[in-house]
Amino acid sequence: MKINEANLDQMAVSPSQYPRDGLKEVALVGRSNVGKSSFLNKIAGRKNLAYTSSKPGKTRTINFYSFNKTFRLVDLPGYGFAQVSKSMRKDWAKMINSYLESRDNLLEILLLVDLRVKPSDQDKEMLSWILDNGFSGIVIGTKADKLSKNQLQQQLVRVHKELGCPEEQDILPFSTERKDLVEESKNFLQDLFAFHGVKI
Ligand code: GTP
Ligand code: MG
């Protein structure tokens, strides 16, 4: 898959601000700091298309990015970020839920989890919600570069079990630091969109 063009089409906090065209979307969800915006940048082949930060809570709106004018990745704020007030957390949850529940363009939701960390209750709840709502339950395991080869294999199995992933759906390892894994994720996305009739 070759990305010639990637654009931030829209930043939204409510459905009236979502793009109105029919481009199909895949959304990125997961804990704050897990690497959603970094994943998106690697797919785009651009360093700073989506803003990233070593501090959690960087992405605060729903950000719609189109690629080659043929498909979108949607970057969502992360959950589990303690440094915001309860009422703000509630607003974010509402914002994320209304997107996930109501967006017709949405084909699949990718749940990103840090392979070094035990999945949180919110990760488990998110995966259950994803599966209950007819999505496949695709999980991307991030920061694979921080693990040895053996640790990586162990964690892929362990996190799969702890999260309650579907038996037939392996976790896809990812790292911003590994070209081979970036390429695998690009191929994965290409196949996923192709499955839904979007040729990229
Ligand atoms: P929020 O916007 O707060 O929800 O976070 P996010 O999930 O978008 O995370 P972001 O992409 O901003 O990355 C958080 C931090 O993790 C940054 O410092 C990234 O450089 C780092 N990071 C992301 N992915 C990887 C990875 O695969 N390997 C390593 N070593 N660091 C990574
Ligand atoms: Mg982000």
Coordinates of C-alpha atoms in Angstrom, one line a residue, residues 57-147:
G57 CA -4.0 13.1 27.1
K58 CA -2.6 14.6 23.9
T59 CA -5.5 13.9 21.6
R60 CA -8.6 15.6 22.8
T61 CA -10.9 15.7 19.8
I62 CA -12.1 13.2 17.2
N63 CA -9.6 13.6 14.4
F64 CA -10.5 12.4 10.9
Y65 CA -7.6 11.7 8.6
S66 CA -8.1 10.7 4.9
F67 CA -5.5 8.7 3.0
N68 CA -5.2 8.9 -0.8
K69 CA -8.7 10.4 -0.7
T70 CA -9.9 6.7 -0.5
F71 CA -10.2 5.8 3.2
R72 CA -9.9 7.3 6.7
L73 CA -8.3 6.5 10.0
V74 CA -10.0 8.2 12.9
D75 CA -7.8 9.1 15.9
L76 CA -9.8 9.2 19.2
P77 CA -8.8 10.6 22.6
G78 CA -7.5 7.9 24.9
Y79 CA -9.2 6.7 28.0
G80 CA -7.8 6.0 31.5
F81 CA -6.1 9.4 31.7
A82 CA -6.1 10.3 35.4
Q83 CA -5.0 13.9 35.1
V84 CA -8.3 15.3 34.0
S85 CA -11.4 16.2 36.0
K86 CA -14.2 13.7 36.4
S87 CA -16.6 15.8 34.4
M88 CA -14.1 16.2 31.5
R89 CA -13.6 12.4 31.5
K90 CA -17.3 12.0 31.2
D91 CA -17.5 14.4 28.3
W92 CA -14.7 12.6 26.5
A93 CA -16.4 9.2 27.1
K94 CA -19.7 10.7 25.7
M95 CA -17.8 12.1 22.7
I96 CA -16.1 8.8 21.9
N97 CA -19.2 6.7 22.5
S98 CA -21.4 8.8 20.3
Y99 CA -18.9 8.5 17.5
L100 CA -18.6 4.7 17.9
E101 CA -22.3 4.1 18.3
S102 CA -23.6 6.3 15.5
R103 CA -21.1 6.6 12.7
D104 CA -22.4 5.0 9.5
N105 CA -19.0 5.2 7.8
L106 CA -17.3 3.1 10.5
L107 CA -16.1 -0.3 9.2
E108 CA -14.0 -1.5 12.1
I109 CA -12.5 -0.4 15.4
L110 CA -8.9 -1.2 16.2
L111 CA -8.1 -1.5 19.9
L112 CA -4.5 -0.6 20.7
V113 CA -2.9 -2.1 23.8
D114 CA 0.6 -1.6 25.1
L115 CA 2.1 -5.1 25.0
R116 CA 4.2 -4.5 28.2
V117 CA 1.2 -3.6 30.4
K118 CA -1.6 -5.8 31.8
P119 CA -4.8 -4.9 30.1
S120 CA -7.0 -2.6 32.2
D121 CA -10.7 -3.0 33.0
Q122 CA -11.4 -0.3 30.5
D123 CA -9.5 -2.2 27.8
K124 CA -11.6 -5.3 28.6
E125 CA -14.8 -3.3 28.6
M126 CA -13.9 -1.7 25.3
L127 CA -13.2 -5.0 23.6
S128 CA -16.5 -6.5 24.9
W129 CA -18.3 -3.4 23.6
I130 CA -16.6 -3.8 20.2
L131 CA -17.5 -7.5 19.9
D132 CA -21.1 -6.9 21.2
N133 CA -21.6 -4.3 18.6
G134 CA -20.7 -6.5 15.6
F135 CA -17.1 -5.5 15.1
S136 CA -14.3 -8.1 14.7
G137 CA -12.3 -7.3 17.8
I138 CA -9.0 -6.5 16.2
V139 CA -6.3 -5.8 18.7
I140 CA -3.0 -4.1 17.9
G141 CA -0.2 -4.6 20.4
T142 CA 2.0 -1.5 20.5
K143 CA 5.6 -0.8 21.6
A144 CA 6.9 -4.2 20.5
D145 CA 10.4 -2.7 20.3
K146 CA 10.5 -2.6 24.1
L147 CA 10.4 -6.4 24.3

